[in-house]
Amino acid sequence: MLPAPASLPDFPRAAPLRRARGIVETESGSATDNPLVFSESGDVLSGGNFHGAPLALAFDYAAIALTDLISITERRIDRLVNPDANEDLPPFLTRQAGTSSGFMMLQVTAVALLSEAKILAHPASVDNVPTDGGKEDHVSMGMTAATKLRSIVDLAEAVTAIELITAAEALDYRKPLMPGRGVKQAYEIVRRHVNQLTNDRTMSGDIEKISRAIRDGEFDTFN
């Protein structure tokens, strides 16, 4: 399920998500019979709403917006680990650069997940083939759009989790400087689940822990 409109931040890529949720709520309460016969007025209306195009288009739109957000998130991760851009942080956030990978593989993972999202973001609603002997002459591909969007949401959670873990590590290297209140609260949430990287380790479990924290809403509200 897409997040509630009130929980979506006010940034441009949230608009497609708010719109998609609104369309889902509207269509869930709409009639799909064709034609619609109104006994009192005698009106007979044919709208073809049964094929779900409004939902398919909304899901495709949201998928594209989320993929763009994943792309931006990956670029921020690179800025934290790339020694040419991270403003004197340790290369790949490890003091043993050259013998330890540090956070290099997390950025590589983010790139791989972004690439997968880009492939999935191709709109399903633009690709249809008539079925049922040509009687169903336009198929919205709405279910395909929905399942692709679900996969992209999972990818977005994972890449956001990577950024949060990476940013927390960078903050540790900035001590004794202190972040602002909101960033500090996010840092503390990360550190409740993930320890600082002192030696190379498998971090797939760490990514899953923070992805779960995102899904559970731990980062939604700060005091």
XYZ file of N, CA and C in Angstrom, residues 16-219:
612
model
N 3.351 12.530 -7.436
C 2.803 11.352 -8.107
C 2.309 10.290 -7.133
N 2.955 10.173 -5.970
C 2.532 9.178 -4.990
C 1.203 9.576 -4.358
N 1.074 10.874 -4.054
C -0.209 11.346 -3.519
C -1.322 11.143 -4.539
N -1.020 11.447 -5.799
C -2.030 11.291 -6.844
C -2.385 9.818 -7.040
N -1.386 8.944 -7.023
C -1.652 7.519 -7.196
C -2.529 6.988 -6.075
N -2.242 7.404 -4.858
C -3.076 6.939 -3.744
C -4.507 7.439 -3.898
N -4.661 8.702 -4.289
C -6.000 9.243 -4.481
C -6.771 8.483 -5.552
N -6.087 8.116 -6.631
C -6.744 7.364 -7.704
C -7.142 5.973 -7.215
N -6.261 5.318 -6.451
C -6.591 4.000 -5.906
C -7.837 4.091 -5.026
N -7.901 5.108 -4.176
C -9.060 5.256 -3.286
C -10.328 5.541 -4.082
N -10.226 6.381 -5.111
C -11.397 6.689 -5.933
C -11.871 5.469 -6.699
N -10.933 4.773 -7.345
C -11.307 3.623 -8.170
C -11.816 2.458 -7.331
N -11.315 2.350 -6.088
C -11.780 1.270 -5.220
C -13.260 1.426 -4.874
N -13.739 2.662 -4.905
C -15.143 2.920 -4.606
C -15.977 3.173 -5.839
N -15.447 2.851 -7.020
C -16.143 3.138 -8.272
C -16.777 1.884 -8.854
N -17.808 2.093 -9.669
C -18.449 0.980 -10.375
C -17.639 0.625 -11.614
N -17.560 -0.676 -11.904
C -16.821 -1.131 -13.080
C -17.725 -1.812 -14.098
N -19.002 -2.005 -13.770
C -19.909 -2.637 -14.740
C -20.011 -1.777 -15.993
N -20.201 -2.436 -17.102
C -20.323 -1.718 -18.359
C -21.416 -2.372 -19.216
N -22.445 -1.647 -19.624
C -22.681 -0.233 -19.300
C -23.313 -0.065 -17.916
N -23.351 1.180 -17.429
C -24.045 1.515 -16.186
C -25.468 1.926 -16.539
N -26.446 1.298 -15.887
C -27.859 1.581 -16.150
C -28.470 2.228 -14.910
N -28.959 3.452 -15.064
C -29.577 4.190 -13.962
C -31.095 4.093 -14.121
N -31.724 3.337 -13.194
C -33.141 3.032 -13.353
C -34.019 4.264 -13.224
N -33.644 5.189 -12.336
C -34.504 6.342 -12.115
C -34.511 7.274 -13.316
N -33.358 7.553 -13.865
C -33.286 8.483 -15.000
C -33.389 7.783 -16.346
N -33.154 6.492 -16.341
C -33.159 5.767 -17.600
C -31.886 5.930 -18.399
N -30.881 6.589 -17.825
C -29.627 6.801 -18.547
C -28.827 5.504 -18.627
N -28.189 5.296 -19.731
C -27.291 4.171 -19.932
C -25.947 4.742 -20.373
N -24.916 4.539 -19.533
C -23.600 5.122 -19.791
C -22.569 4.021 -19.990
N -21.788 4.156 -21.026
C -20.713 3.210 -21.299
C -19.378 3.924 -21.124
N -18.593 3.472 -20.136
C -17.326 4.151 -19.873
C -16.108 3.261 -19.989
N -16.304 1.938 -20.029
C -15.156 1.040 -20.128
C -14.244 1.082 -18.917
N -14.775 1.458 -17.758
C -13.931 1.596 -16.569
C -13.420 0.256 -16.061
N -13.962 -0.833 -16.577
C -13.597 -2.169 -16.106
C -12.142 -2.514 -16.380
N -11.498 -1.876 -17.320
C -10.155 -2.343 -17.691
C -9.042 -1.698 -16.885
N -9.361 -0.783 -15.986
C -8.392 -0.331 -15.000
C -7.304 0.597 -15.490
N -7.525 1.292 -16.597
C -6.479 2.183 -17.112
C -6.085 3.279 -16.130
N -7.039 3.917 -15.408
C -6.604 4.953 -14.458
C -5.610 4.434 -13.431
N -5.813 3.193 -12.966
C -4.879 2.613 -11.994
C -3.531 2.327 -12.641
N -3.543 1.752 -13.826
C -2.284 1.412 -14.502
C -1.442 2.654 -14.738
N -2.071 3.717 -15.217
C -1.338 4.951 -15.490
C -0.757 5.540 -14.210
N -1.546 5.506 -13.125
C -1.074 6.056 -11.848
C 0.090 5.251 -11.307
N 0.011 3.929 -11.397
C 1.101 3.089 -10.906
C 2.379 3.329 -11.704
N 2.245 3.449 -13.019
C 3.420 3.714 -13.849
C 4.046 5.062 -13.502
N 3.211 6.062 -13.290
C 3.687 7.410 -12.928
C 4.445 7.369 -11.603
N 3.869 6.674 -10.614
C 4.524 6.567 -9.307
C 5.841 5.809 -9.411
N 5.883 4.778 -10.261
C 7.110 3.998 -10.426
C 8.240 4.851 -10.991
N 7.910 5.691 -11.955
C 8.920 6.576 -12.543
C 9.433 7.572 -11.501
N 8.515 8.133 -10.711
C 8.917 9.102 -9.686
C 9.815 8.462 -8.634
N 9.481 7.255 -8.203
C 10.298 6.575 -7.203
C 11.676 6.220 -7.758
N 11.730 5.825 -9.025
C 13.023 5.506 -9.633
C 13.906 6.743 -9.700
N 13.313 7.880 -9.997
C 14.073 9.131 -9.995
C 14.597 9.435 -8.592
N 13.782 9.168 -7.579
C 14.213 9.373 -6.196
C 15.364 8.437 -5.834
N 15.288 7.176 -6.282
C 16.384 6.230 -6.037
C 17.670 6.732 -6.677
N 17.564 7.295 -7.874
C 18.737 7.818 -8.575
C 19.397 8.936 -7.772
N 18.590 9.844 -7.243
C 19.121 10.941 -6.433
C 19.774 10.401 -5.158
N 19.132 9.420 -4.538
C 19.654 8.834 -3.308
C 21.012 8.182 -3.552
N 21.133 7.453 -4.660
C 22.415 6.817 -4.974
C 23.520 7.841 -5.151
N 23.206 8.997 -5.756
C 24.217 10.029 -5.948
C 24.684 10.600 -4.609
N 23.773 10.696 -3.640
C 24.194 11.173 -2.314
C 25.099 10.148 -1.637
N 24.801 8.867 -1.827
C 25.660 7.821 -1.271
C 27.070 7.940 -1.852
N 27.146 8.135 -3.159
C 28.459 8.282 -3.799
C 29.225 9.466 -3.224
N 28.530 10.563 -2.959
C 29.205 11.743 -2.404
C 29.792 11.470 -1.026
N 29.266 10.486 -0.312
C 29.779 10.164 1.018
C 30.977 9.221 0.980
N 31.057 8.366 -0.053
C 32.123 7.360 -0.071
C 33.226 7.665 -1.077
N 32.935 8.466 -2.070
C 33.895 8.746 -3.146
C 34.980 9.695 -2.642
N 36.242 9.253 -2.596
C 37.301 10.119 -2.064
C 37.509 11.393 -2.879
N 37.015 11.438 -4.107
C 37.134 12.647 -4.916
C 36.026 13.656 -4.618
N 35.045 13.264 -3.801
C 33.896 14.142 -3.591
C 33.419 14.225 -2.146
N 34.024 13.442 -1.237
C 33.432 13.367 0.106
C 34.052 14.323 1.124
N 34.767 15.318 0.651
C 35.243 16.423 1.500
C 36.004 15.941 2.736
N 37.053 15.179 2.464
C 38.029 14.761 3.475
C 37.527 13.683 4.431
N 36.404 13.065 4.144
C 36.059 11.846 4.861
C 36.997 10.737 4.391
N 37.193 9.693 5.187
C 38.068 8.607 4.744
C 37.538 7.968 3.458
N 38.422 7.593 2.549
C 37.957 6.927 1.325
C 37.081 5.720 1.648
N 35.894 5.699 1.080
C 34.938 4.612 1.285
C 34.602 4.395 2.766
N 34.796 5.445 3.538
C 34.464 5.458 4.971
C 35.151 4.331 5.733
N 36.420 4.101 5.423
C 37.229 3.149 6.178
C 38.609 3.723 6.360
N 39.190 3.508 7.527
C 40.548 3.987 7.788
C 41.584 3.029 7.226
N 41.128 1.897 6.694
C 42.055 0.938 6.086
C 41.839 0.877 4.571
N 41.684 2.044 3.953
C 41.457 2.080 2.504
C 42.608 1.407 1.776
N 42.252 0.560 0.833
C 43.258 -0.201 0.099
C 43.315 -1.637 0.554
N 43.106 -1.864 1.846
C 43.054 -3.239 2.363
C 41.651 -3.621 2.795
N 40.784 -2.635 3.029
C 39.392 -2.885 3.396
C 38.468 -2.209 2.380
N 37.345 -2.818 2.135
C 36.384 -2.262 1.178
C 35.552 -1.142 1.780
N 35.365 -1.169 3.107
C 34.526 -0.155 3.736
C 33.125 -0.160 3.152
N 32.688 1.010 2.710
C 31.328 1.146 2.184
C 31.289 1.123 0.652
N 32.400 0.715 0.044
C 32.427 0.674 -1.410
C 31.323 -0.220 -1.958
N 31.154 -1.414 -1.384
C 30.187 -2.359 -1.916
C 28.748 -1.926 -1.653
N 28.536 -1.107 -0.633
C 27.182 -0.598 -0.439
C 26.792 0.359 -1.560
N 27.754 1.173 -2.005
C 27.460 2.052 -3.143
C 27.275 1.235 -4.413
N 28.081 0.189 -4.582
C 27.912 -0.707 -5.732
C 26.529 -1.353 -5.695
N 26.100 -1.766 -4.513
C 24.774 -2.367 -4.362
C 23.680 -1.373 -4.718
N 23.840 -0.129 -4.267
C 22.854 0.902 -4.593
C 22.746 1.113 -6.096
N 23.888 1.089 -6.776
C 23.881 1.242 -8.241
C 23.142 0.074 -8.892
N 23.377 -1.134 -8.401
C 22.718 -2.308 -8.972
C 21.208 -2.237 -8.761
N 20.790 -1.823 -7.575
C 19.361 -1.713 -7.299
C 18.725 -0.609 -8.136
N 19.456 0.492 -8.336
C 18.965 1.569 -9.199
C 18.782 1.070 -10.623
N 19.741 0.311 -11.123
C 19.636 -0.223 -12.476
C 18.403 -1.117 -12.606
N 18.149 -1.935 -11.594
C 16.955 -2.794 -11.616
C 15.681 -1.952 -11.638
N 15.662 -0.885 -10.835
C 14.485 -0.017 -10.804
C 14.252 0.646 -12.157
N 15.329 1.060 -12.815
C 15.187 1.697 -14.123
C 14.544 0.750 -15.130
N 14.932 -0.515 -15.080
C 14.331 -1.495 -15.985
C 12.850 -1.670 -15.672
N 12.530 -1.778 -14.379
C 11.138 -1.977 -13.966
C 10.276 -0.746 -14.233
N 10.890 0.429 -14.322
C 10.125 1.670 -14.469
C 9.548 1.861 -15.869
N 9.942 1.013 -16.813
C 9.319 1.120 -18.143
C 7.810 0.959 -17.980
N 6.997 1.879 -18.502
C 5.550 1.827 -18.252
C 4.904 0.562 -18.810
N 4.168 -0.138 -17.960
C 3.416 -1.303 -18.422
C 2.206 -0.897 -19.236
N 1.658 0.280 -18.939
C 0.391 0.689 -19.559
C 0.526 1.035 -21.034
N 1.746 1.193 -21.534
C 1.911 1.508 -22.953
C 1.973 0.245 -23.805
N 1.970 -0.919 -23.163
C 2.150 -2.169 -23.891
C 0.927 -3.051 -23.675
N 0.085 -3.181 -24.686
C -1.085 -4.040 -24.552
C -1.355 -4.754 -25.863
N -1.978 -5.924 -25.745
C -2.333 -6.744 -26.896
C -3.781 -7.186 -26.730
N -4.604 -7.068 -27.758
C -6.004 -7.509 -27.652
C -6.108 -8.974 -27.247
N -7.142 -9.293 -26.451
C -7.374 -10.656 -25.993
C -8.827 -11.035 -26.248
N -9.155 -12.255 -25.876
C -10.529 -12.761 -25.970
C -11.077 -12.635 -27.390
N -10.298 -13.128 -28.342
C -10.748 -13.097 -29.725
C -10.969 -11.710 -30.276
N -10.251 -10.740 -29.742
C -10.373 -9.370 -30.220
C -11.478 -8.573 -29.563
N -12.293 -9.218 -28.702
C -13.369 -8.466 -28.031
C -12.806 -7.529 -26.977
N -11.778 -8.002 -26.267
C -11.097 -7.132 -25.313
C -9.930 -6.489 -26.059
N -10.236 -5.369 -26.710
C -9.288 -4.815 -27.684
C -8.289 -3.849 -27.074
N -8.425 -3.555 -25.791
C -7.429 -2.701 -25.136
C -7.267 -3.185 -23.703
N -6.070 -3.643 -23.382
C -5.776 -4.186 -22.057
C -4.833 -3.231 -21.348
N -5.189 -2.810 -20.134
C -4.431 -1.740 -19.464
C -3.102 -2.198 -18.880
N -2.947 -3.509 -18.649
C -1.740 -4.047 -17.995
C -1.584 -3.495 -16.579
N -2.719 -3.214 -15.937
C -2.691 -2.604 -14.601
C -2.062 -3.480 -13.537
N -2.288 -4.794 -13.577
C -1.690 -5.666 -12.568
C -0.178 -5.708 -12.719
N 0.300 -5.731 -13.955
C 1.749 -5.686 -14.170
C 2.319 -4.377 -13.631
N 1.622 -3.270 -13.878
C 2.080 -1.982 -13.358
C 2.130 -2.003 -11.832
N 1.130 -2.632 -11.202
C 1.082 -2.685 -9.740
C 2.211 -3.522 -9.167
N 2.467 -4.692 -9.762
C 3.525 -5.550 -9.221
C 4.903 -4.935 -9.443
N 5.086 -4.245 -10.581
C 6.361 -3.558 -10.808
C 6.556 -2.440 -9.789
N 5.493 -1.700 -9.506
C 5.593 -0.625 -8.519
C 5.944 -1.187 -7.148
N 5.336 -2.322 -6.785
C 5.654 -2.945 -5.495
C 7.144 -3.281 -5.420
N 7.696 -3.796 -6.499
C 9.127 -4.132 -6.522
C 9.985 -2.884 -6.401
N 9.581 -1.806 -7.058
C 10.351 -0.563 -7.003
C 10.291 0.045 -5.603
N 9.152 -0.076 -4.922
C 9.059 0.389 -3.540
C 10.083 -0.353 -2.678
N 10.183 -1.672 -2.852
C 11.173 -2.454 -2.095
C 12.593 -1.975 -2.391
N 12.879 -1.701 -3.655
C 14.206 -1.212 -4.027
C 14.477 0.161 -3.423
N 13.463 1.016 -3.424
C 13.623 2.354 -2.840
C 13.917 2.265 -1.348
N 13.236 1.366 -0.663
C 13.505 1.181 0.771
C 14.943 0.730 1.000
N 15.415 -0.193 0.181
C 16.769 -0.720 0.363
C 17.821 0.346 0.094
N 17.650 1.133 -0.967
C 18.643 2.163 -1.286
C 18.599 3.278 -0.238
N 17.414 3.621 0.233
C 17.318 4.611 1.311
C 17.986 4.091 2.573
N 17.820 2.805 2.852
C 18.488 2.206 4.014
C 20.004 2.304 3.867
N 20.512 2.053 2.671
C 21.954 2.168 2.432
C 22.420 3.598 2.696
N 21.655 4.576 2.225
C 22.054 5.967 2.472
C 22.064 6.280 3.965
N 21.058 5.832 4.695
C 20.994 6.112 6.129
C 22.174 5.486 6.862
N 22.511 4.247 6.519
C 23.650 3.577 7.158
C 24.949 4.299 6.819
N 25.091 4.676 5.556
C 26.310 5.364 5.109
C 26.428 6.733 5.765
N 25.320 7.462 5.842
C 25.342 8.790 6.453
C 25.680 8.710 7.936
N 25.158 7.684 8.620
C 25.482 7.513 10.039
C 26.974 7.279 10.228
N 27.555 6.483 9.334
C 28.996 6.229 9.411
C 29.783 7.518 9.187
N 29.344 8.319 8.220
C 30.030 9.584 7.950
C 29.961 10.510 9.152
N 28.823 10.539 9.837
C 28.693 11.381 11.033
C 29.672 10.953 12.118
N 29.914 9.662 12.239
C 30.884 9.196 13.238
C 32.272 9.762 12.950
N 32.608 9.917 11.667
C 33.915 10.455 11.303
C 33.971 11.975 11.431
N 32.834 12.630 11.614
C 32.801 14.081 11.780
C 32.851 14.505 13.250
N 32.817 13.551 14.165
C 32.866 13.909 15.582
C 34.163 14.645 15.869
N 34.161 15.625 16.783
C 33.109 15.984 17.738
C 32.020 16.916 17.202
N 32.014 17.209 15.907
C 30.918 18.011 15.369
C 29.606 17.269 15.561
N 28.541 18.011 15.821
C 27.243 17.419 16.086
C 26.248 17.833 15.013
N 25.386 16.911 14.586
C 24.369 17.255 13.591
C 23.201 17.980 14.227
N 22.286 18.464 13.397
C 21.050 19.063 13.886
C 20.163 18.032 14.555
N 19.080 18.525 15.169
C 18.238 17.648 15.990
C 17.616 16.516 15.174
N 17.044 16.825 14.018
C 16.402 15.790 13.218
C 17.381 14.755 12.717
N 18.534 15.210 12.232
C 19.564 14.285 11.757
C 20.072 13.428 12.905
N 20.204 14.028 14.086
C 20.674 13.270 15.252
C 19.691 12.158 15.605
N 18.404 12.449 15.513
C 17.412 11.415 15.816
C 17.467 10.282 14.804
N 17.630 10.640 13.517
C 17.764 9.603 12.490
C 19.019 8.767 12.743
N 20.120 9.441 13.105
C 21.373 8.738 13.405
C 21.162 7.741 14.546
N 20.470 8.161 15.597
C 20.258 7.287 16.750
C 19.400 6.073 16.390
N 18.435 6.260 15.508
C 17.626 5.122 15.052
C 18.511 4.124 14.311
N 19.355 4.637 13.426
C 20.254 3.741 12.685
C 21.150 2.985 13.641
N 21.709 3.694 14.601
C 22.661 3.049 15.504
C 21.988 2.075 16.475
N 20.683 2.160 16.664
C 19.984 1.149 17.458
C 19.976 -0.199 16.745
N 20.078 -0.157 15.428
C 19.981 -1.382 14.641
C 21.315 -1.821 14.038
N 22.190 -0.871 13.768
C 23.419 -1.162 13.015
C 24.617 -0.548 13.729
N 25.621 -1.350 14.000
C 26.840 -0.862 14.640
C 27.772 -0.221 13.614
N 28.665 0.623 14.112
C 29.663 1.232 13.242
C 30.527 0.145 12.613
N 30.985 0.403 11.390
C 31.813 -0.562 10.665
C 33.267 -0.370 11.069
N 33.780 -1.280 11.885
C 35.187 -1.208 12.286
C 36.062 -2.106 11.407
N 35.467 -3.192 10.929
C 36.134 -4.094 9.982
C 35.108 -4.532 8.948
N 35.583 -4.911 7.771
C 34.664 -5.366 6.729
C 33.781 -6.497 7.247
N 32.513 -6.427 6.914
C 31.576 -7.486 7.268
C 30.459 -7.516 6.225
N 29.729 -8.594 6.182
C 28.550 -8.662 5.327
C 27.483 -7.730 5.885
N 26.945 -6.849 5.035
C 26.029 -5.833 5.528
C 24.610 -5.998 4.993
N 24.324 -7.119 4.354
C 22.967 -7.343 3.857
C 21.956 -7.352 4.995
N 22.351 -7.933 6.130
C 21.462 -7.938 7.286
C 21.219 -6.538 7.824
N 22.250 -5.691 7.792
C 22.101 -4.305 8.240
C 21.124 -3.554 7.337
N 21.237 -3.768 6.038
C 20.331 -3.103 5.100
C 18.893 -3.535 5.372
N 18.700 -4.826 5.611
C 17.342 -5.330 5.874
C 16.785 -4.753 7.178
N 17.624 -4.602 8.193
C 17.154 -4.035 9.460
C 16.657 -2.604 9.277
N 17.403 -1.796 8.541
C 16.986 -0.407 8.355
C 15.820 -0.333 7.368
N 15.777 -1.209 6.380
C 14.608 -1.258 5.496
C 13.353 -1.559 6.297
N 13.463 -2.477 7.243
C 12.313 -2.816 8.083
C 11.933 -1.625 8.972
N 12.940 -0.917 9.476
C 12.653 0.267 10.295
C 11.920 1.333 9.472
N 12.296 1.474 8.198
C 11.603 2.409 7.316
C 10.151 1.978 7.143
N 9.930 0.679 6.864
C 8.571 0.173 6.682
C 7.738 0.309 7.944
N 8.384 0.163 9.096
C 7.658 0.258 10.373
C 7.414 1.706 10.799
N 7.909 2.679 10.030
C 7.646 4.068 10.328
C 8.532 4.702 11.377
N 9.664 4.081 11.683
C 10.541 4.611 12.736
C 11.114 5.975 12.365
N 11.245 6.250 11.075
C 11.825 7.520 10.643
C 10.763 8.556 10.281
